[in-house]
Structures are given as structure tokens and as C-alpha cells.
Coordinates of C-alpha atoms in Angstrom, one line a residue:
M1 CA -27.7 -87.4 -55.7
K2 CA -26.1 -90.0 -53.1
K3 CA -22.8 -90.5 -54.7
Y4 CA -22.3 -87.0 -55.2
V5 CA -23.0 -86.6 -51.4
M6 CA -20.0 -89.6 -50.4
A7 CA -18.1 -87.1 -53.0
A8 CA -18.2 -84.0 -51.3
V9 CA -17.6 -86.0 -47.7
V10 CA -14.6 -87.0 -49.5
A11 CA -13.5 -84.1 -50.8
L12 CA -14.1 -82.5 -47.4
A13 CA -11.9 -85.3 -45.2
L14 CA -9.2 -84.7 -47.7
T15 CA -9.0 -81.2 -47.3
A16 CA -9.1 -81.4 -43.6
C17 CA -6.1 -84.2 -44.3
S18 CA -4.2 -81.9 -46.2
E19 CA -3.9 -78.7 -43.7
K20 CA -0.7 -78.4 -42.6
K21 CA -0.4 -77.2 -39.0
F22 CA 2.0 -77.5 -36.1
H23 CA 0.9 -78.7 -32.4
V24 CA 1.3 -77.0 -29.0
E25 CA 0.2 -78.7 -26.4
G26 CA 0.4 -79.8 -22.6
Q27 CA -0.4 -78.8 -19.0
I28 CA 0.6 -75.4 -16.7
A29 CA 0.3 -76.7 -13.3
G30 CA -0.8 -74.6 -10.5
A31 CA -1.9 -71.4 -12.9
Q32 CA -5.8 -72.2 -12.6
D33 CA -7.5 -68.5 -14.7
S34 CA -4.4 -67.4 -15.4
L35 CA -4.4 -66.4 -19.3
L36 CA -2.0 -68.6 -21.6
Y37 CA -0.6 -66.7 -24.3
L38 CA 1.0 -68.6 -27.8
E39 CA 2.9 -65.5 -29.4
N40 CA 5.4 -65.6 -32.4
L41 CA 8.8 -63.8 -32.4
G42 CA 8.7 -62.4 -35.7
L43 CA 11.2 -60.3 -37.3
D44 CA 8.6 -57.3 -36.5
G45 CA 8.3 -58.1 -32.7
V46 CA 5.9 -60.3 -31.1
Q47 CA 2.4 -61.0 -31.9
V48 CA -0.3 -63.2 -30.0
V49 CA -0.9 -66.1 -32.2
D50 CA -3.6 -67.5 -29.6
S51 CA -4.2 -67.3 -25.7
V52 CA -6.5 -69.6 -23.6
R53 CA -7.8 -69.0 -19.5
L54 CA -6.5 -72.3 -17.8
G55 CA -9.1 -74.5 -16.1
A56 CA -8.1 -76.1 -12.9
D57 CA -6.5 -79.2 -15.3
G58 CA -4.0 -76.7 -16.0
D59 CA -4.5 -78.5 -20.2
F60 CA -3.8 -76.7 -23.0
S61 CA -3.7 -77.0 -26.8
F62 CA -2.6 -74.6 -29.8
S63 CA -1.5 -74.8 -33.5
G64 CA -0.8 -72.5 -35.8
E65 CA -0.1 -72.5 -39.9
E66 CA 3.2 -74.7 -41.0
Q67 CA 5.9 -71.8 -42.3
E68 CA 8.4 -72.3 -44.7
A69 CA 11.4 -72.7 -41.9
P70 CA 11.8 -72.8 -38.6
E71 CA 10.1 -70.2 -36.5
F72 CA 10.3 -68.9 -32.9
Y73 CA 7.6 -68.9 -30.6
R74 CA 7.2 -68.8 -26.8
L75 CA 4.2 -69.9 -24.0
R76 CA 3.6 -66.4 -22.2
I77 CA 2.1 -66.1 -18.6
A78 CA 2.4 -62.9 -16.8
D79 CA 6.8 -62.2 -17.3
Q80 CA 7.0 -66.0 -17.1
I81 CA 8.1 -67.1 -20.7
I82 CA 9.0 -70.9 -22.2
S83 CA 10.8 -70.2 -25.2
L84 CA 9.8 -72.8 -28.7
A85 CA 11.4 -73.3 -31.9
I86 CA 8.8 -75.1 -34.7
D87 CA 10.5 -76.9 -37.4
S88 CA 7.6 -78.0 -39.6
T89 CA 4.1 -79.6 -38.4
E90 CA 5.3 -81.1 -35.7
T91 CA 3.8 -81.6 -32.1
V92 CA 5.5 -80.2 -29.1
T93 CA 4.6 -81.0 -25.4
V94 CA 5.0 -79.0 -22.9
K95 CA 4.5 -79.4 -19.2
A96 CA 5.5 -76.8 -16.6
Q97 CA 4.7 -75.9 -12.6
W98 CA 3.6 -71.9 -11.8
P99 CA 4.9 -70.2 -10.8
R100 CA 8.7 -71.4 -12.1
M101 CA 7.6 -71.7 -15.4
A102 CA 10.1 -70.6 -17.0
S103 CA 12.5 -73.2 -15.8
A104 CA 10.6 -75.3 -13.8
Y105 CA 9.6 -77.3 -17.9
E106 CA 9.8 -80.4 -19.4
V107 CA 9.5 -80.4 -23.5
E108 CA 8.9 -83.4 -25.8
G109 CA 8.5 -84.1 -29.8
S110 CA 11.6 -81.2 -30.4
E111 CA 14.9 -82.0 -29.7
E112 CA 15.6 -78.3 -30.5
C113 CA 13.2 -77.3 -27.8
R114 CA 15.4 -79.1 -25.3
T115 CA 18.6 -78.0 -26.2
I116 CA 16.5 -74.3 -26.7
K117 CA 15.6 -75.2 -22.7
V118 CA 19.2 -75.8 -22.5
L119 CA 20.6 -72.0 -23.1
A120 CA 17.4 -70.4 -22.0
L121 CA 18.6 -71.7 -18.7
K122 CA 22.5 -71.1 -18.7
Q123 CA 21.2 -67.5 -19.5
M124 CA 19.4 -67.4 -17.0
E125 CA 22.3 -68.7 -14.3
L126 CA 24.5 -66.7 -16.3
Q127 CA 22.0 -63.6 -15.4
R128 CA 22.1 -64.3 -11.7
R129 CA 25.5 -64.5 -11.4
A130 CA 26.2 -61.4 -12.9
M131 CA 23.7 -59.5 -10.3
Q132 CA 25.2 -61.1 -7.5
V133 CA 28.8 -59.3 -8.7
S134 CA 26.7 -56.7 -9.5
R135 CA 26.0 -56.2 -5.8
D136 CA 29.1 -56.9 -4.2
E137 CA 29.8 -53.8 -2.4
A138 CA 33.7 -55.3 -1.4
L139 CA 34.4 -54.7 -5.1
T140 CA 35.5 -51.7 -7.1
I141 CA 33.2 -50.2 -10.4
D142 CA 36.3 -52.0 -12.6
Q143 CA 36.4 -54.9 -10.4
V144 CA 32.6 -55.8 -11.4
N145 CA 33.3 -54.9 -15.2
D146 CA 36.4 -57.0 -15.7
S147 CA 34.1 -59.8 -13.4
I148 CA 31.2 -59.7 -15.7
M149 CA 32.9 -58.9 -19.0
N150 CA 35.2 -62.8 -18.2
M151 CA 31.6 -64.6 -17.3
V152 CA 30.0 -63.2 -20.8
A153 CA 33.2 -64.2 -22.4
R154 CA 33.1 -68.0 -21.0
Y155 CA 29.7 -68.0 -21.8
K156 CA 30.0 -67.3 -25.4
D157 CA 33.1 -69.4 -26.3
E158 CA 30.8 -72.3 -23.9
V159 CA 27.7 -71.4 -26.5
K160 CA 29.7 -70.9 -29.9
R161 CA 31.8 -74.7 -29.4
Q162 CA 28.9 -76.6 -28.3
Y163 CA 25.9 -75.3 -29.3
I164 CA 26.5 -72.8 -32.3
F165 CA 29.9 -74.0 -34.7
P166 CA 28.6 -77.6 -34.3
R167 CA 25.1 -77.0 -35.8
P168 CA 24.9 -73.6 -37.1
A169 CA 22.0 -74.4 -38.8
A170 CA 19.8 -75.5 -36.0
S171 CA 17.2 -73.5 -34.3
S172 CA 18.6 -73.5 -31.1
A173 CA 21.8 -71.8 -32.7
Y174 CA 19.7 -68.9 -34.2
F175 CA 18.0 -68.9 -30.8
A176 CA 21.6 -68.1 -28.5
L177 CA 22.6 -65.5 -31.4
F178 CA 19.9 -63.4 -30.0
Q179 CA 20.6 -64.0 -26.0
T180 CA 21.1 -61.0 -23.7
L181 CA 22.1 -59.6 -20.4
G182 CA 20.4 -56.9 -19.1
G183 CA 19.2 -56.1 -22.1
M184 CA 21.8 -56.1 -24.5
L185 CA 23.3 -58.9 -26.9
L186 CA 26.0 -61.2 -25.3
F187 CA 26.5 -61.7 -29.0
N188 CA 27.3 -58.0 -30.5
P189 CA 26.7 -58.0 -34.3
Q190 CA 27.7 -54.6 -34.8
T191 CA 31.0 -54.0 -33.5
N192 CA 32.8 -57.3 -32.6
R193 CA 34.3 -58.8 -35.1
D194 CA 34.7 -62.2 -33.8
D195 CA 30.9 -62.4 -33.0
I196 CA 29.6 -61.0 -36.5
K197 CA 31.6 -64.0 -37.9
V198 CA 29.3 -66.1 -35.8
Y199 CA 26.1 -64.4 -37.5
A200 CA 27.6 -65.0 -41.3
A201 CA 28.0 -68.5 -39.7
V202 CA 24.3 -69.6 -39.2
A203 CA 23.2 -66.9 -42.2
T204 CA 25.4 -69.1 -44.0
S205 CA 23.6 -72.2 -43.1
W206 CA 20.1 -70.6 -43.6
D207 CA 21.1 -69.6 -47.2
Q208 CA 22.1 -73.4 -48.1
N209 CA 18.9 -74.9 -46.0
W210 CA 16.0 -72.5 -46.3
P211 CA 17.2 -69.7 -49.1
T212 CA 13.9 -67.7 -49.3
A213 CA 13.6 -67.3 -45.8
A214 CA 13.0 -63.7 -44.6
R215 CA 15.6 -64.7 -41.4
G216 CA 18.6 -65.8 -43.2
R217 CA 18.2 -62.4 -45.1
N218 CA 18.2 -60.8 -41.9
L219 CA 21.0 -62.0 -40.5
H220 CA 23.0 -61.2 -43.5
N221 CA 21.9 -58.0 -43.4
I222 CA 23.3 -58.3 -40.2
A223 CA 26.5 -59.4 -40.3
I224 CA 27.1 -57.1 -43.6
E225 CA 25.8 -53.8 -41.7
G226 CA 28.4 -55.3 -38.7
M227 CA 31.7 -55.7 -41.0
K228 CA 30.5 -52.3 -42.2
N229 CA 30.4 -50.9 -38.9
V230 CA 34.0 -52.5 -38.1
R231 CA 35.9 -50.6 -40.9
I232 CA 34.6 -47.8 -39.8
A233 CA 35.6 -47.8 -36.3
D234 CA 39.1 -49.0 -38.0
A235 CA 39.2 -46.2 -39.4
D236 CA 38.0 -43.8 -36.8
R237 CA 40.0 -45.8 -34.0
A238 CA 43.5 -43.1 -34.2
R239 CA 41.0 -39.8 -34.5
A240 CA 41.2 -38.4 -30.9
I241 CA 37.8 -37.5 -29.5
D242 CA 36.1 -34.1 -31.4
A243 CA 37.5 -31.4 -28.6
S244 CA 34.0 -29.5 -29.5
K245 CA 32.1 -32.3 -27.5
V246 CA 34.5 -31.7 -24.2
K247 CA 33.3 -29.0 -21.6
E248 CA 36.1 -27.5 -19.9
T249 CA 34.8 -29.9 -16.8
G250 CA 35.4 -32.9 -18.5
L251 CA 32.3 -33.8 -19.3
I252 CA 32.0 -35.6 -22.6
D253 CA 28.7 -34.5 -24.2
I254 CA 25.8 -36.2 -26.0
A255 CA 23.8 -34.6 -28.2
L256 CA 20.6 -36.7 -29.7
T257 CA 17.3 -36.3 -31.3
D258 CA 14.2 -36.7 -28.5
N259 CA 10.9 -37.9 -29.4
H260 CA 9.5 -35.0 -30.5
G261 CA 12.1 -34.5 -33.3
Q262 CA 14.1 -31.9 -31.8
L263 CA 18.3 -32.3 -30.8
R264 CA 18.6 -32.2 -26.7
H265 CA 22.1 -31.7 -25.9
L266 CA 23.4 -32.9 -22.1
S267 CA 25.6 -30.3 -21.9
D268 CA 22.9 -27.5 -22.2
L269 CA 21.4 -28.8 -18.4
Q270 CA 24.7 -27.4 -16.8
G271 CA 22.5 -25.2 -13.6
K272 CA 20.3 -28.6 -13.1
V273 CA 21.5 -32.1 -11.6
V274 CA 21.0 -34.4 -13.8
L275 CA 20.7 -38.0 -14.1
L276 CA 21.9 -39.5 -17.1
D277 CA 20.5 -42.8 -17.4
F278 CA 21.0 -45.8 -20.5
H279 CA 17.9 -47.7 -20.6
V280 CA 16.6 -50.4 -23.1
F281 CA 12.1 -50.1 -22.7
A282 CA 11.7 -53.7 -24.5
T283 CA 12.8 -55.7 -21.7
N284 CA 10.8 -57.1 -18.8
E285 CA 12.4 -54.6 -16.0
S286 CA 11.6 -51.8 -17.7
P287 CA 8.5 -50.8 -16.2
E288 CA 9.1 -50.9 -12.9
R289 CA 12.4 -48.8 -13.7
I290 CA 9.8 -46.3 -14.7
L291 CA 8.2 -46.3 -11.8
L292 CA 10.9 -45.8 -10.0
L293 CA 12.2 -42.6 -11.9
R294 CA 8.5 -40.9 -12.0
E295 CA 8.5 -41.0 -8.3
L296 CA 12.1 -39.6 -8.5
Y297 CA 11.1 -36.7 -11.3
N298 CA 7.8 -36.2 -9.2
K299 CA 9.8 -35.3 -5.7
Y300 CA 12.8 -33.2 -6.9
N301 CA 12.1 -31.5 -10.8
A302 CA 10.9 -28.3 -9.0
Q303 CA 14.2 -28.6 -6.8
G304 CA 16.3 -29.3 -10.1
L305 CA 16.9 -32.2 -10.7
E306 CA 16.2 -33.6 -14.7
I307 CA 16.5 -36.9 -16.4
Y308 CA 18.5 -37.1 -19.3
Q309 CA 17.1 -40.7 -21.0
V310 CA 19.2 -42.4 -23.7
S311 CA 17.1 -45.0 -25.1
L312 CA 19.1 -48.2 -26.8
D313 CA 15.7 -49.5 -28.3
A314 CA 15.8 -50.9 -31.9
D315 CA 12.5 -50.5 -32.9
E316 CA 12.4 -46.3 -32.9
H317 CA 8.2 -46.2 -33.4
F318 CA 8.3 -48.4 -30.0
W319 CA 10.3 -46.0 -28.2
K320 CA 7.7 -43.3 -29.3
Q321 CA 5.0 -45.3 -28.1
Q322 CA 6.5 -45.9 -24.8
T323 CA 7.9 -41.8 -24.1
A324 CA 5.3 -40.3 -25.5
A325 CA 3.8 -39.8 -21.5
L326 CA 7.2 -39.6 -19.8
P327 CA 8.1 -35.9 -18.7
W328 CA 11.2 -35.6 -18.7
I329 CA 14.0 -35.5 -21.8
S330 CA 13.6 -38.5 -23.9
V331 CA 16.4 -39.7 -26.3
R332 CA 17.7 -42.2 -28.4
E333 CA 21.1 -43.9 -29.7
D334 CA 19.9 -45.5 -33.2
K335 CA 23.2 -47.5 -33.3
G336 CA 22.0 -49.3 -30.6
V337 CA 24.6 -51.3 -28.5
G338 CA 26.8 -50.5 -31.3
S339 CA 27.1 -46.4 -30.3
S340 CA 30.1 -44.8 -29.0
T341 CA 28.2 -43.2 -26.4
L342 CA 28.4 -46.5 -24.6
A343 CA 32.1 -46.8 -24.9
I344 CA 32.3 -43.5 -24.4
Y345 CA 30.8 -43.9 -20.8
N346 CA 32.0 -47.8 -20.7
V347 CA 27.9 -49.1 -20.2
Q348 CA 28.9 -52.4 -20.3
A349 CA 25.2 -53.2 -19.7
V350 CA 21.8 -51.5 -18.7
P351 CA 20.6 -50.0 -17.1
E352 CA 23.1 -47.9 -15.8
Y353 CA 23.1 -44.5 -14.3
F354 CA 25.2 -41.7 -14.2
L355 CA 24.8 -38.8 -11.0
I356 CA 25.8 -34.9 -12.5
D357 CA 26.0 -31.9 -10.2
R358 CA 25.0 -29.2 -11.4
G359 CA 28.8 -28.1 -12.7
N360 CA 28.4 -30.6 -15.5
N361 CA 30.9 -33.0 -13.6
I362 CA 29.9 -36.3 -13.1
I363 CA 29.8 -37.2 -9.1
G364 CA 28.8 -41.0 -9.1
R365 CA 27.6 -43.8 -11.6
S366 CA 25.4 -46.9 -10.3
Q367 CA 27.8 -48.9 -8.9
T368 CA 29.3 -46.5 -6.7
I369 CA 26.1 -44.6 -5.2
K370 CA 25.0 -46.9 -2.3
D371 CA 21.5 -44.4 -2.3
L372 CA 20.5 -42.3 -4.7
E373 CA 17.9 -40.3 -3.3
Q374 CA 19.9 -39.5 -0.9
T375 CA 22.7 -38.1 -3.0
I376 CA 20.2 -36.7 -5.2
K377 CA 18.9 -34.0 -2.4
S378 CA 22.6 -33.7 -1.0
L379 CA 23.4 -32.4 -4.8
L380 CA 20.5 -30.3 -4.8

């Protein structure tokens, strides 16, 4: 009997030792009673892996199952996020200070996580500088757009040369592909030839290192779809805009399906003052913007204001959930940032809006309208 008991104990010990897990641990100072989440950034969306309510010392410890290829996670309290890449069964230690957790943190145990931190901070700085330029009232719309586009071009060139092409199989290279500015990807894999090549380079490296990984297959699909879009764009480039879409007022119509399955034409709203809003619900800024639009709609809809909101969200189900209770017209551009609608209206970043008078004339956009509510009242 003693022999069997000892054998069982040994078997249990071996089983425990054979468990392959990764660990994320550390301390978030100054965040007592806050709920800290470990979330997986999967291909199907963000999923909570675990959570803990922090004590006075801010200590935390999470663990998860080993994955077949590098996987991406984040630590989150409210809207403060620390991005991580986990490879195999490593232990990553994070120490941060609330409320500047997203920028004031240190990470040990993973060189890739350190590189991702560098990229995240660079992205924050790009966002700060872009916002500063967009708020400069001394600049024209074209000057603002040119300045921001030049910033983005320089950023992308630096990231490609220093972080992606030297090590395309690195988790940080993959992370860099999906950085955004104003809710739109910096590297556009749908219509930009050079950016498609960057996606293809990373996809090829993933094929070589993790041939069965879903992320590698997804990268290939993105690159192939982009190549197809470019070929179609080349074929269409010489064609003029369909004359049937251009009204006598000069407004270029938008015809998209709304969240109830009905085709909605922007031009059909002639006779109303229309706020044409380009939006991405899957951004941190979305809730605040929707509250602002609700206030305007509630105040002025009865007087003739309508909102025609174009979503660029990739996830149709998520978009329908987010818009189910909205009272205005909610449509979705299924080609996202690669849509011709964005090109026609010269939308470089979202959120973005245009104000249209009762005669279907565009009278301004976000960069030229200093007081949106006052301008709406004057048109009504």
C-alpha cells in the first residue's frame, strides 16, 4: 500500500512539473482596489484571461497555457493598457505606476516586450504631435493633412527600417503592423503597395518559424487581399466617378446598408441639416464621441438635424451591437480604411465629420468649423 501511495505522489509531482505555462507578474503601484485584467488579443477579438483586484501593495500574478506560436496579451486597468507578447513559457515581470500605467512602466524577462514598449511610446508621441497639429487654427485643412501625412510617413519609414525588416519574425514586428492613429492602421494593408509588402514579409517569416500558426495564415490572407485590391484600383483609376452619383449640388452620394439591412442614400436627406460622421466604434474615444452626438441629436433633431454615421469597423456583429440603440442613421463601410468613400471625402483620420446644409451642400468639416453646435443652429 505504501508503495502505491508513493507512486501516486510521484505521478502527481511529474504532472505538475510537466504543465507548460507562462507567467505575468509584478506590481501596479498606486492602484489599490482597481481591477486589473489580463486580456488576450486574439484574432477574433479581445478576451479576458484573468483578473484581480489589486491590494495596497499592487502585487499581481497571472498565468496561462503555452501557445504554439507567439501570442499577444495586455494588462489593462480602465483605459490604461500595457501590451505584451508571450513566447513559450517565459515569466514576464511588469512594474508600473498608476495613473500613468500605459507609459510609466518597466518590463523584465522579455526582450520583445521591451521593444513593444518602445513602439507603444513612439505611437503615443505620434498621436500627441498629430493632435497638436490638427488643433492649430493657423493652418489650413490641406496644411494639417500634409503635416500629419508627413509625420506618418516618417514614422513608418523608421519602424520599417529599425523594427520590422531587420527581424520580421519578431513579435514586435507583428505588433508594429497593427499600430493605429485615430483608429486607422498606420500600415495600410488594403490599398498601399509598400505596406502590403511589409505584411507579406512578416507573413513569410511566420510561415518559416510557425507554419501552422493561425496568425501567419491571417497575415497571408491580408496581404493577398491587399494585392487584389491594388489590382482592382489600378483597373479603376482611369475611370471617372459615376456621374449618377454626383448631384447638381456637387455632393457625392454615399449609399450603404444600415444596421437594419436597409440601403440608405446620403443624398436622400436633402431638406435636412446633416452631420456626416466617419467613426470607428472599436476605439477608446468612441463612447465620449457618441455622447456628444447624442446631445446634439436630442437637441436639434426635431428642428431638422439628421446624423448619417459611417462606421469603418471591421467586425460587423460588434458594429450592430454598438449601434442597436442609436436613433440616427448608422451605416457601415465594409471595406474599412480601403473604401473609395474615404478617398473621395479625403478622410485621413477618424473620427471626422462634415456638415451639410438643407440643399445638400457641404459647408465645412471638422478642421474648418470652430463651433459645431453654433454652426448647426445657424443652418437650422
